[in-house]
PDB file of C-alpha atoms in Angstrom:
ATOM      1  CA  UNK J   1     -57.252-143.082 139.955  1.00 76.00           C
ATOM      2  CA  UNK J   2     -59.186-139.731 141.156  1.00 87.00           C
ATOM      3  CA  UNK J   3     -57.313-136.829 142.572  1.00 95.00           C
ATOM      4  CA  UNK J   4     -58.173-135.388 146.107  1.00 98.00           C
ATOM      5  CA  UNK J   5     -61.485-133.223 146.221  1.00 98.00           C
ATOM      6  CA  UNK J   6     -61.485-129.795 147.728  1.00 99.00           C
ATOM      7  CA  UNK J   7     -64.858-129.754 149.892  1.00 99.00           C
ATOM      8  CA  UNK J   8     -64.191-126.105 150.985  1.00 99.00           C
ATOM      9  CA  UNK J   9     -63.364-125.062 154.591  1.00 99.00           C
ATOM     10  CA  UNK J  10     -59.915-126.387 154.396  1.00 99.00           C
ATOM     11  CA  UNK J  11     -61.120-130.071 154.080  1.00 99.00           C
ATOM     12  CA  UNK J  12     -60.001-132.411 151.224  1.00 99.00           C
ATOM     13  CA  UNK J  13     -61.584-135.977 150.541  1.00 99.00           C
ATOM     14  CA  UNK J  14     -59.141-138.686 149.293  1.00 99.00           C
ATOM     15  CA  UNK J  15     -60.725-141.811 147.719  1.00 98.00           C
ATOM     16  CA  UNK J  16     -59.088-144.746 149.560  1.00 98.00           C
ATOM     17  CA  UNK J  17     -60.329-147.471 146.970  1.00 96.00           C
ATOM     18  CA  UNK J  18     -61.593-149.693 149.847  1.00 94.00           C
ATOM     19  CA  UNK J  19     -62.359-153.028 148.252  1.00 89.00           C
ATOM     20  CA  UNK J  20     -60.474-151.856 145.458  1.00 89.00           C
ATOM     21  CA  UNK J  21     -63.710-149.854 144.662  1.00 93.00           C
ATOM     22  CA  UNK J  22     -64.175-146.063 143.821  1.00 96.00           C
ATOM     23  CA  UNK J  23     -66.062-143.713 145.910  1.00 96.00           C
ATOM     24  CA  UNK J  24     -66.328-146.529 148.658  1.00 96.00           C
ATOM     25  CA  UNK J  25     -64.483-145.246 151.722  1.00 98.00           C
ATOM     26  CA  UNK J  26     -62.936-141.750 152.106  1.00 98.00           C
ATOM     27  CA  UNK J  27     -60.222-139.990 154.138  1.00 99.00           C
ATOM     28  CA  UNK J  28     -60.961-136.387 155.129  1.00 99.00           C
ATOM     29  CA  UNK J  29     -57.936-134.139 155.613  1.00 99.00           C
ATOM     30  CA  UNK J  30     -57.877-130.918 157.455  1.00 99.00           C
ATOM     31  CA  UNK J  31     -55.415-128.360 156.057  1.00 98.00           C
ATOM     32  CA  UNK J  32     -54.629-126.716 159.400  1.00 98.00           C
ATOM     33  CA  UNK J  33     -51.495-125.967 161.522  1.00 97.00           C
ATOM     34  CA  UNK J  34     -51.886-129.686 162.837  1.00 98.00           C
ATOM     35  CA  UNK J  35     -52.732-131.529 159.720  1.00 99.00           C
ATOM     36  CA  UNK J  36     -55.482-133.895 160.925  1.00 99.00           C
ATOM     37  CA  UNK J  37     -56.876-137.004 159.016  1.00 99.00           C
ATOM     38  CA  UNK J  38     -60.290-138.524 159.787  1.00 99.00           C
ATOM     39  CA  UNK J  39     -60.491-142.286 158.623  1.00 99.00           C
ATOM     40  CA  UNK J  40     -57.792-144.537 157.230  1.00 98.00           C
ATOM     41  CA  UNK J  41     -59.832-147.502 155.732  1.00 98.00           C
ATOM     42  CA  UNK J  42     -57.863-150.828 155.734  1.00 97.00           C
ATOM     43  CA  UNK J  43     -54.147-151.385 155.096  1.00 97.00           C
ATOM     44  CA  UNK J  44     -54.546-151.984 151.362  1.00 97.00           C
ATOM     45  CA  UNK J  45     -55.846-148.425 151.093  1.00 98.00           C
ATOM     46  CA  UNK J  46     -52.714-146.624 152.672  1.00 98.00           C
ATOM     47  CA  UNK J  47     -50.985-146.270 149.332  1.00 98.00           C
ATOM     48  CA  UNK J  48     -53.869-144.275 148.095  1.00 98.00           C
ATOM     49  CA  UNK J  49     -53.933-142.291 151.118  1.00 99.00           C
ATOM     50  CA  UNK J  50     -50.229-141.535 150.918  1.00 99.00           C
ATOM     51  CA  UNK J  51     -50.700-140.670 147.202  1.00 98.00           C
ATOM     52  CA  UNK J  52     -53.131-138.336 147.956  1.00 99.00           C
ATOM     53  CA  UNK J  53     -51.505-136.667 150.584  1.00 99.00           C
ATOM     54  CA  UNK J  54     -48.502-136.177 148.423  1.00 98.00           C
ATOM     55  CA  UNK J  55     -50.735-134.584 145.870  1.00 98.00           C
ATOM     56  CA  UNK J  56     -52.061-132.306 148.541  1.00 98.00           C
ATOM     57  CA  UNK J  57     -48.364-131.412 149.182  1.00 98.00           C
ATOM     58  CA  UNK J  58     -48.693-132.317 152.719  1.00 98.00           C
ATOM     59  CA  UNK J  59     -45.300-133.520 154.332  1.00 98.00           C
ATOM     60  CA  UNK J  60     -46.024-136.723 156.407  1.00 99.00           C
ATOM     61  CA  UNK J  61     -44.033-135.237 159.431  1.00 98.00           C
ATOM     62  CA  UNK J  62     -46.709-132.546 159.442  1.00 98.00           C
ATOM     63  CA  UNK J  63     -49.495-134.999 160.065  1.00 99.00           C
ATOM     64  CA  UNK J  64     -50.524-134.666 163.727  1.00 99.00           C
ATOM     65  CA  UNK J  65     -53.739-136.186 164.278  1.00 99.00           C
ATOM     66  CA  UNK J  66     -55.408-139.552 162.803  1.00 99.00           C
ATOM     67  CA  UNK J  67     -59.017-139.772 163.839  1.00 99.00           C
ATOM     68  CA  UNK J  68     -60.868-143.308 163.497  1.00 99.00           C
ATOM     69  CA  UNK J  69     -64.656-142.793 163.978  1.00 99.00           C
ATOM     70  CA  UNK J  70     -64.713-146.481 165.064  1.00 98.00           C
ATOM     71  CA  UNK J  71     -62.459-149.543 165.025  1.00 97.00           C
ATOM     72  CA  UNK J  72     -63.942-151.604 162.347  1.00 94.00           C
ATOM     73  CA  UNK J  73     -61.372-152.503 159.843  1.00 94.00           C
ATOM     74  CA  UNK J  74     -62.773-150.482 156.925  1.00 94.00           C
ATOM     75  CA  UNK J  75     -62.358-147.473 158.886  1.00 96.00           C
ATOM     76  CA  UNK J  76     -59.273-148.101 161.306  1.00 97.00           C
ATOM     77  CA  UNK J  77     -57.576-151.073 159.879  1.00 97.00           C
ATOM     78  CA  UNK J  78     -54.671-149.158 158.349  1.00 98.00           C
ATOM     79  CA  UNK J  79     -54.053-146.875 161.094  1.00 98.00           C
ATOM     80  CA  UNK J  80     -51.073-148.851 162.299  1.00 98.00           C
ATOM     81  CA  UNK J  81     -49.428-148.896 158.751  1.00 98.00           C
ATOM     82  CA  UNK J  82     -50.287-145.149 158.356  1.00 99.00           C
ATOM     83  CA  UNK J  83     -48.577-144.246 161.817  1.00 98.00           C
ATOM     84  CA  UNK J  84     -45.447-145.791 160.677  1.00 98.00           C
ATOM     85  CA  UNK J  85     -45.267-143.034 157.934  1.00 98.00           C
ATOM     86  CA  UNK J  86     -46.376-140.305 160.109  1.00 99.00           C
ATOM     87  CA  UNK J  87     -43.739-140.033 162.970  1.00 98.00           C
ATOM     88  CA  UNK J  88     -45.306-137.169 164.831  1.00 98.00           C
ATOM     89  CA  UNK J  89     -48.892-138.403 164.746  1.00 99.00           C
ATOM     90  CA  UNK J  90     -51.139-139.769 167.265  1.00 99.00           C
ATOM     91  CA  UNK J  91     -54.405-141.873 166.719  1.00 99.00           C
ATOM     92  CA  UNK J  92     -57.685-140.731 168.469  1.00 99.00           C
ATOM     93  CA  UNK J  93     -60.064-143.139 169.063  1.00 99.00           C
ATOM     94  CA  UNK J  94     -63.235-144.080 171.301  1.00 99.00           C
ATOM     95  CA  UNK J  95     -62.474-145.030 174.943  1.00 98.00           C
ATOM     96  CA  UNK J  96     -63.940-148.592 174.152  1.00 98.00           C
ATOM     97  CA  UNK J  97     -61.787-149.060 170.856  1.00 97.00           C
ATOM     98  CA  UNK J  98     -58.456-148.142 172.333  1.00 98.00           C
ATOM     99  CA  UNK J  99     -57.257-151.637 173.480  1.00 97.00           C
ATOM    100  CA  UNK J 100     -58.328-153.226 169.976  1.00 97.00           C
ATOM    101  CA  UNK J 101     -56.035-151.098 168.179  1.00 98.00           C
ATOM    102  CA  UNK J 102     -53.291-151.764 170.729  1.00 98.00           C
ATOM    103  CA  UNK J 103     -54.147-155.599 170.448  1.00 97.00           C
ATOM    104  CA  UNK J 104     -56.080-156.132 167.261  1.00 95.00           C
ATOM    105  CA  UNK J 105     -56.377-160.000 167.593  1.00 94.00           C
ATOM    106  CA  UNK J 106     -60.048-159.778 168.128  1.00 91.00           C
ATOM    107  CA  UNK J 107     -60.657-157.358 165.341  1.00 87.00           C
ATOM    108  CA  UNK J 108     -59.079-159.814 163.091  1.00 90.00           C
ATOM    109  CA  UNK J 109     -60.754-162.796 164.319  1.00 88.00           C
ATOM    110  CA  UNK J 110     -64.150-161.008 163.944  1.00 81.00           C
ATOM    111  CA  UNK J 111     -63.472-159.880 160.370  1.00 82.00           C
ATOM    112  CA  UNK J 112     -62.279-163.494 159.508  1.00 86.00           C
ATOM    113  CA  UNK J 113     -65.739-164.609 160.709  1.00 80.00           C
ATOM    114  CA  UNK J 114     -67.378-162.336 158.250  1.00 74.00           C
ATOM    115  CA  UNK J 115     -65.189-162.093 155.416  1.00 80.00           C
ATOM    116  CA  UNK J 116     -63.643-165.721 155.211  1.00 86.00           C
ATOM    117  CA  UNK J 117     -60.839-166.397 152.789  1.00 90.00           C
ATOM    118  CA  UNK J 118     -61.163-162.699 151.340  1.00 89.00           C
ATOM    119  CA  UNK J 119     -59.617-161.326 154.627  1.00 90.00           C
ATOM    120  CA  UNK J 120     -56.112-161.350 153.472  1.00 91.00           C
ATOM    121  CA  UNK J 121     -56.736-159.214 150.159  1.00 91.00           C
ATOM    122  CA  UNK J 122     -59.090-157.004 152.136  1.00 92.00           C
ATOM    123  CA  UNK J 123     -57.509-156.363 155.380  1.00 94.00           C
ATOM    124  CA  UNK J 124     -53.665-157.572 155.724  1.00 92.00           C
ATOM    125  CA  UNK J 125     -51.645-156.525 157.403  1.00 94.00           C
ATOM    126  CA  UNK J 126     -53.296-155.194 160.858  1.00 95.00           C
ATOM    127  CA  UNK J 127     -50.339-153.475 162.694  1.00 96.00           C
ATOM    128  CA  UNK J 128     -50.792-152.951 166.454  1.00 98.00           C
ATOM    129  CA  UNK J 129     -50.582-149.217 167.507  1.00 98.00           C
ATOM    130  CA  UNK J 130     -48.149-148.404 170.618  1.00 97.00           C
ATOM    131  CA  UNK J 131     -50.405-147.349 173.514  1.00 97.00           C
ATOM    132  CA  UNK J 132     -48.292-144.169 173.810  1.00 98.00           C
ATOM    133  CA  UNK J 133     -49.558-143.083 170.599  1.00 98.00           C
ATOM    134  CA  UNK J 134     -53.188-143.739 171.222  1.00 99.00           C
ATOM    135  CA  UNK J 135     -55.507-141.021 172.547  1.00 99.00           C
ATOM    136  CA  UNK J 136     -59.192-141.521 173.866  1.00 99.00           C
ATOM    137  CA  UNK J 137     -61.631-138.948 173.507  1.00 99.00           C
ATOM    138  CA  UNK J 138     -64.707-138.928 175.883  1.00 99.00           C
ATOM    139  CA  UNK J 139     -68.178-137.555 174.826  1.00 99.00           C
ATOM    140  CA  UNK J 140     -67.963-133.802 174.350  1.00 99.00           C
ATOM    141  CA  UNK J 141     -64.151-133.577 174.570  1.00 99.00           C
ATOM    142  CA  UNK J 142     -62.562-131.140 172.095  1.00 99.00           C
ATOM    143  CA  UNK J 143     -59.340-131.187 169.881  1.00 99.00           C
ATOM    144  CA  UNK J 144     -57.841-127.920 168.763  1.00 99.00           C
ATOM    145  CA  UNK J 145     -56.150-128.289 165.325  1.00 99.00           C
ATOM    146  CA  UNK J 146     -55.542-124.703 164.259  1.00 98.00           C
ATOM    147  CA  UNK J 147     -55.747-121.104 165.586  1.00 96.00           C
ATOM    148  CA  UNK J 148     -59.565-120.938 164.886  1.00 96.00           C
ATOM    149  CA  UNK J 149     -60.487-124.630 164.452  1.00 99.00           C
ATOM    150  CA  UNK J 150     -61.418-126.907 167.167  1.00 99.00           C
ATOM    151  CA  UNK J 151     -63.279-130.497 166.845  1.00 99.00           C
ATOM    152  CA  UNK J 152     -65.760-131.815 169.275  1.00 99.00           C
ATOM    153  CA  UNK J 153     -66.216-135.582 169.818  1.00 99.00           C
ATOM    154  CA  UNK J 154     -69.580-136.921 170.167  1.00 99.00           C
ATOM    155  CA  UNK J 155     -70.192-140.440 171.407  1.00 99.00           C
ATOM    156  CA  UNK J 156     -72.538-141.884 168.781  1.00 99.00           C
ATOM    157  CA  UNK J 157     -73.458-145.715 169.182  1.00 99.00           C
ATOM    158  CA  UNK J 158     -75.933-147.537 167.103  1.00 98.00           C
ATOM    159  CA  UNK J 159     -73.482-148.926 164.446  1.00 98.00           C
ATOM    160  CA  UNK J 160     -71.058-149.698 167.146  1.00 97.00           C
ATOM    161  CA  UNK J 161     -70.724-149.086 170.686  1.00 97.00           C
ATOM    162  CA  UNK J 162     -67.156-147.793 170.269  1.00 98.00           C
ATOM    163  CA  UNK J 163     -68.295-145.121 167.665  1.00 99.00           C
ATOM    164  CA  UNK J 164     -67.922-141.324 167.821  1.00 99.00           C
ATOM    165  CA  UNK J 165     -68.522-138.570 165.419  1.00 99.00           C
ATOM    166  CA  UNK J 166     -66.643-135.255 165.170  1.00 99.00           C
ATOM    167  CA  UNK J 167     -68.432-131.975 164.782  1.00 99.00           C
ATOM    168  CA  UNK J 168     -66.576-129.308 163.091  1.00 99.00           C
ATOM    169  CA  UNK J 169     -67.904-125.862 163.856  1.00 98.00           C
ATOM    170  CA  UNK J 170     -65.933-123.934 161.157  1.00 98.00           C
ATOM    171  CA  UNK J 171     -67.930-126.168 158.365  1.00 99.00           C
ATOM    172  CA  UNK J 172     -70.892-126.711 160.466  1.00 99.00           C
ATOM    173  CA  UNK J 173     -70.572-130.398 159.431  1.00 99.00           C
ATOM    174  CA  UNK J 174     -70.418-133.714 161.260  1.00 99.00           C
ATOM    175  CA  UNK J 175     -68.021-136.521 160.162  1.00 99.00           C
ATOM    176  CA  UNK J 176     -70.572-139.303 161.001  1.00 99.00           C
ATOM    177  CA  UNK J 177     -68.641-142.395 160.370  1.00 99.00           C
ATOM    178  CA  UNK J 178     -71.395-145.175 159.728  1.00 99.00           C
ATOM    179  CA  UNK J 179     -73.954-143.827 162.343  1.00 99.00           C
ATOM    180  CA  UNK J 180     -75.700-141.850 159.885  1.00 99.00           C
ATOM    181  CA  UNK J 181     -75.598-144.650 157.289  1.00 98.00           C
ATOM    182  CA  UNK J 182     -74.032-144.757 153.857  1.00 99.00           C
ATOM    183  CA  UNK J 183     -74.193-142.362 151.042  1.00 99.00           C
ATOM    184  CA  UNK J 184     -73.939-143.682 147.404  1.00 99.00           C
ATOM    185  CA  UNK J 185     -72.678-140.994 145.281  1.00 98.00           C
ATOM    186  CA  UNK J 186     -72.740-143.142 142.215  1.00 97.00           C
ATOM    187  CA  UNK J 187     -76.351-142.492 141.917  1.00 98.00           C
ATOM    188  CA  UNK J 188     -75.840-138.862 141.637  1.00 98.00           C
ATOM    189  CA  UNK J 189     -75.516-139.246 137.784  1.00 97.00           C
ATOM    190  CA  UNK J 190     -78.995-140.258 137.596  1.00 98.00           C
ATOM    191  CA  UNK J 191     -80.214-137.355 139.809  1.00 98.00           C
ATOM    192  CA  UNK J 192     -80.849-139.719 142.648  1.00 98.00           C
ATOM    193  CA  UNK J 193     -79.712-139.731 146.280  1.00 99.00           C
ATOM    194  CA  UNK J 194     -79.817-142.844 148.507  1.00 99.00           C
ATOM    195  CA  UNK J 195     -78.807-142.922 152.225  1.00 99.00           C
ATOM    196  CA  UNK J 196     -79.073-146.250 153.877  1.00 99.00           C
ATOM    197  CA  UNK J 197     -78.431-147.308 157.340  1.00 99.00           C
ATOM    198  CA  UNK J 198     -75.545-149.462 158.226  1.00 99.00           C
ATOM    199  CA  UNK J 199     -76.649-152.470 160.373  1.00 99.00           C
ATOM    200  CA  UNK J 200     -73.559-154.531 160.344  1.00 94.00           C
ATOM    201  CA  UNK J 201     -72.728-157.222 163.233  1.00 91.00           C
ATOM    202  CA  UNK J 202     -72.419-157.464 166.038  1.00 90.00           C
ATOM    203  CA  UNK J 203     -73.218-154.310 167.997  1.00 96.00           C
ATOM    204  CA  UNK J 204     -76.126-152.762 165.775  1.00 98.00           C
ATOM    205  CA  UNK J 205     -78.642-151.006 168.194  1.00 98.00           C
ATOM    206  CA  UNK J 206     -81.783-149.558 166.240  1.00 99.00           C
ATOM    207  CA  UNK J 207     -82.742-147.578 169.366  1.00 99.00           C
ATOM    208  CA  UNK J 208     -79.248-146.133 169.854  1.00 99.00           C
ATOM    209  CA  UNK J 209     -78.848-145.400 166.292  1.00 99.00           C
ATOM    210  CA  UNK J 210     -82.243-143.336 166.291  1.00 99.00           C
ATOM    211  CA  UNK J 211     -81.053-141.569 169.276  1.00 99.00           C
ATOM    212  CA  UNK J 212     -77.690-140.600 167.789  1.00 99.00           C
ATOM    213  CA  UNK J 213     -79.107-139.360 164.575  1.00 99.00           C
ATOM    214  CA  UNK J 214     -81.563-137.259 166.692  1.00 99.00           C
ATOM    215  CA  UNK J 215     -78.487-136.007 168.304  1.00 99.00           C
ATOM    216  CA  UNK J 216     -77.107-134.925 165.003  1.00 99.00           C
ATOM    217  CA  UNK J 217     -80.356-133.316 163.941  1.00 99.00           C
ATOM    218  CA  UNK J 218     -80.292-131.034 167.085  1.00 98.00           C
ATOM    219  CA  UNK J 219     -76.865-129.713 165.831  1.00 98.00           C
ATOM    220  CA  UNK J 220     -78.498-128.556 162.751  1.00 99.00           C
ATOM    221  CA  UNK J 221     -75.634-129.177 160.391  1.00 99.00           C
ATOM    222  CA  UNK J 222     -75.322-127.954 156.995  1.00 99.00           C
ATOM    223  CA  UNK J 223     -72.997-130.698 155.899  1.00 99.00           C
ATOM    224  CA  UNK J 224     -72.715-134.403 156.570  1.00 99.00           C
ATOM    225  CA  UNK J 225     -69.196-136.237 155.880  1.00 99.00           C
ATOM    226  CA  UNK J 226     -69.868-139.954 155.437  1.00 99.00           C
ATOM    227  CA  UNK J 227     -67.180-142.594 155.970  1.00 98.00           C
ATOM    228  CA  UNK J 228     -68.834-144.237 152.817  1.00 98.00           C
ATOM    229  CA  UNK J 229     -68.647-141.934 150.813  1.00 98.00           C
ATOM    230  CA  UNK J 230     -68.489-138.053 150.475  1.00 98.00           C
ATOM    231  CA  UNK J 231     -70.076-135.274 151.636  1.00 99.00           C
ATOM    232  CA  UNK J 232     -73.906-134.136 151.470  1.00 99.00           C
ATOM    233  CA  UNK J 233     -75.354-130.837 151.975  1.00 99.00           C
ATOM    234  CA  UNK J 234     -78.891-132.266 151.695  1.00 99.00           C
ATOM    235  CA  UNK J 235     -79.099-132.966 155.426  1.00 99.00           C
ATOM    236  CA  UNK J 236     -82.868-132.983 155.496  1.00 98.00           C
ATOM    237  CA  UNK J 237     -83.053-135.701 152.753  1.00 99.00           C
ATOM    238  CA  UNK J 238     -80.504-137.662 154.773  1.00 99.00           C
ATOM    239  CA  UNK J 239     -82.622-137.532 157.792  1.00 99.00           C
ATOM    240  CA  UNK J 240     -86.029-138.166 155.882  1.00 99.00           C
ATOM    241  CA  UNK J 241     -84.205-141.400 154.450  1.00 99.00           C
ATOM    242  CA  UNK J 242     -82.775-142.691 157.357  1.00 99.00           C
ATOM    243  CA  UNK J 243     -85.995-142.334 159.118  1.00 99.00           C
ATOM    244  CA  UNK J 244     -87.753-144.403 156.263  1.00 99.00           C
ATOM    245  CA  UNK J 245     -85.316-147.050 155.697  1.00 99.00           C
ATOM    246  CA  UNK J 246     -84.019-147.747 159.367  1.00 99.00           C
ATOM    247  CA  UNK J 247     -87.513-148.969 160.558  1.00 99.00           C
ATOM    248  CA  UNK J 248     -88.035-150.891 157.354  1.00 99.00           C
ATOM    249  CA  UNK J 249     -84.582-152.841 157.775  1.00 99.00           C
ATOM    250  CA  UNK J 250     -85.471-153.591 161.437  1.00 99.00           C
ATOM    251  CA  UNK J 251     -89.207-154.602 160.268  1.00 99.00           C
ATOM    252  CA  UNK J 252     -87.805-157.042 157.677  1.00 99.00           C
ATOM    253  CA  UNK J 253     -85.230-158.454 159.954  1.00 98.00           C
ATOM    254  CA  UNK J 254     -88.012-159.112 162.696  1.00 98.00           C
ATOM    255  CA  UNK J 255     -90.205-160.726 160.208  1.00 98.00           C
ATOM    256  CA  UNK J 256     -87.640-163.138 158.819  1.00 98.00           C
ATOM    257  CA  UNK J 257     -86.443-164.164 161.987  1.00 97.00           C
ATOM    258  CA  UNK J 258     -89.924-165.017 163.001  1.00 96.00           C
ATOM    259  CA  UNK J 259     -90.817-166.623 160.002  1.00 96.00           C
ATOM    260  CA  UNK J 260     -87.710-168.875 159.591  1.00 95.00           C
ATOM    261  CA  UNK J 261     -87.156-169.835 163.361  1.00 91.00           C
ATOM    262  CA  UNK J 262     -85.684-173.306 162.422  1.00 92.00           C
ATOM    263  CA  UNK J 263     -83.540-172.040 159.374  1.00 96.00           C
ATOM    264  CA  UNK J 264     -79.670-171.425 159.834  1.00 96.00           C
ATOM    265  CA  UNK J 265     -78.228-168.058 160.520  1.00 96.00           C
ATOM    266  CA  UNK J 266     -76.867-168.126 156.783  1.00 96.00           C
ATOM    267  CA  UNK J 267     -80.261-168.906 155.273  1.00 98.00           C
ATOM    268  CA  UNK J 268     -81.972-166.025 157.483  1.00 98.00           C
ATOM    269  CA  UNK J 269     -79.330-163.584 156.520  1.00 98.00           C
ATOM    270  CA  UNK J 270     -79.864-164.440 152.843  1.00 98.00           C
ATOM    271  CA  UNK J 271     -83.551-163.959 153.125  1.00 98.00           C
ATOM    272  CA  UNK J 272     -83.127-160.687 154.832  1.00 99.00           C
ATOM    273  CA  UNK J 273     -80.449-159.462 152.293  1.00 99.00           C
ATOM    274  CA  UNK J 274     -82.960-160.419 149.308  1.00 98.00           C
ATOM    275  CA  UNK J 275     -85.998-158.630 150.755  1.00 99.00           C
ATOM    276  CA  UNK J 276     -84.001-155.556 151.400  1.00 99.00           C
ATOM    277  CA  UNK J 277     -82.530-155.455 147.966  1.00 99.00           C
ATOM    278  CA  UNK J 278     -86.115-156.012 146.504  1.00 98.00           C
ATOM    279  CA  UNK J 279     -87.211-152.795 148.363  1.00 98.00           C
ATOM    280  CA  UNK J 280     -84.259-150.796 147.322  1.00 99.00           C
ATOM    281  CA  UNK J 281     -84.426-151.806 143.716  1.00 99.00           C
ATOM    282  CA  UNK J 282     -88.009-150.885 143.644  1.00 98.00           C
ATOM    283  CA  UNK J 283     -87.299-147.479 144.818  1.00 98.00           C
ATOM    284  CA  UNK J 284     -84.416-146.978 142.387  1.00 99.00           C
ATOM    285  CA  UNK J 285     -86.567-148.328 139.602  1.00 99.00           C
ATOM    286  CA  UNK J 286     -89.095-145.663 140.370  1.00 98.00           C
ATOM    287  CA  UNK J 287     -86.546-143.093 139.794  1.00 98.00           C
ATOM    288  CA  UNK J 288     -85.240-144.590 136.406  1.00 98.00           C
ATOM    289  CA  UNK J 289     -82.278-146.237 137.701  1.00 99.00           C
ATOM    290  CA  UNK J 290     -81.362-149.057 135.416  1.00 98.00           C
ATOM    291  CA  UNK J 291     -81.013-152.677 136.792  1.00 98.00           C
ATOM    292  CA  UNK J 292     -77.303-152.761 135.605  1.00 97.00           C
ATOM    293  CA  UNK J 293     -76.096-149.770 137.456  1.00 97.00           C
ATOM    294  CA  UNK J 294     -72.707-150.210 138.935  1.00 95.00           C
ATOM    295  CA  UNK J 295     -74.120-149.352 142.281  1.00 97.00           C
ATOM    296  CA  UNK J 296     -75.766-152.654 142.582  1.00 97.00           C
ATOM    297  CA  UNK J 297     -72.500-154.402 143.084  1.00 94.00           C
ATOM    298  CA  UNK J 298     -71.554-152.590 146.341  1.00 95.00           C
ATOM    299  CA  UNK J 299     -75.317-152.212 147.514  1.00 98.00           C
ATOM    300  CA  UNK J 300     -75.454-156.348 147.432  1.00 96.00           C
ATOM    301  CA  UNK J 301     -72.278-156.412 149.599  1.00 94.00           C
ATOM    302  CA  UNK J 302     -73.507-153.882 151.795  1.00 97.00           C
ATOM    303  CA  UNK J 303     -76.964-155.487 152.119  1.00 98.00           C
ATOM    304  CA  UNK J 304     -75.262-158.777 153.027  1.00 96.00           C
ATOM    305  CA  UNK J 305     -73.517-157.261 155.908  1.00 94.00           C
ATOM    306  CA  UNK J 306     -76.445-155.300 157.209  1.00 98.00           C
ATOM    307  CA  UNK J 307     -78.518-158.513 157.033  1.00 98.00           C
ATOM    308  CA  UNK J 308     -76.019-160.178 159.229  1.00 96.00           C
ATOM    309  CA  UNK J 309     -76.524-157.281 161.921  1.00 97.00           C
ATOM    310  CA  UNK J 310     -80.183-157.454 161.731  1.00 99.00           C
ATOM    311  CA  UNK J 311     -80.426-161.114 162.137  1.00 98.00           C
ATOM    312  CA  UNK J 312     -77.758-161.069 164.835  1.00 97.00           C
ATOM    313  CA  UNK J 313     -79.640-158.421 166.513  1.00 98.00           C
ATOM    314  CA  UNK J 314     -82.964-160.174 166.398  1.00 98.00           C
ATOM    315  CA  UNK J 315     -81.723-163.342 167.778  1.00 96.00           C
ATOM    316  CA  UNK J 316     -80.100-161.585 170.671  1.00 95.00           C
ATOM    317  CA  UNK J 317     -83.516-160.040 171.614  1.00 91.00           C
ATOM    318  CA  UNK J 318     -84.884-163.790 171.735  1.00 82.00           C
ATOM    319  CA  UNK J 319     -82.425-164.903 174.266  1.00 73.00           C
TER     320      UNK J 319
END
């Protein structure tokens, strides 16, 4: 298991081994007067988070703020379990997400629909959070966590309606959750960067995602901290790739849904996933990434979920 990584500016990254996979989902820790954590991943990741905090010599009583960018279980599913270990902490969430952390029954139902029999191993248990330990943050509101450090919350829909991102002026960085897509650091060993949009169901909205990305760009950040996974300082590469891949993802979803109108949702999803995979594999082959590279395991899962969101979005447009 990897040790926490010092990212500079008083921020550490803990690998949460989400899906029992390295470099999948990370928690960011601010070493400030009020120790602050962004993202928890799902409950099976909490032992990794606790171990990382121990290695950083952080007393759990000093953890004051737990921030989840949105309430999807791979970002917030473990918040209730973590809170039991952090007696002085509160959980900060988008206004549209608060009730689902207090009563996660619909979150559980939705995840079971996507992950089926794998649900328990990936996400169980999901612990409700008492409402008096939940705090909502409206667009533009701030949170002071240190004498010279204030975080600003930005509502950034596109991946989900209940999504906010966090701007940190001290590092000139944005914690983008899933709105700015997924970074695959496994490819850095091939000197390749890949940033793909995350179009998972069931609130994917390409226009809202584009608008949120434009909002990120206007801030001119020097660093992007991804939920999946890690930090990038190559911000222009991120924007360029998102502007390339997002329209292509939408185009492929549109083509498949129109071509296969009489096929089932599952069949359409498989077709979209396969076409996306072919495009990305071609992109990686051109950069000499071998077909047996480890990144393909997680890419296939990601593209299956992205395909579900694309088909779901396209079918909603037809209603």
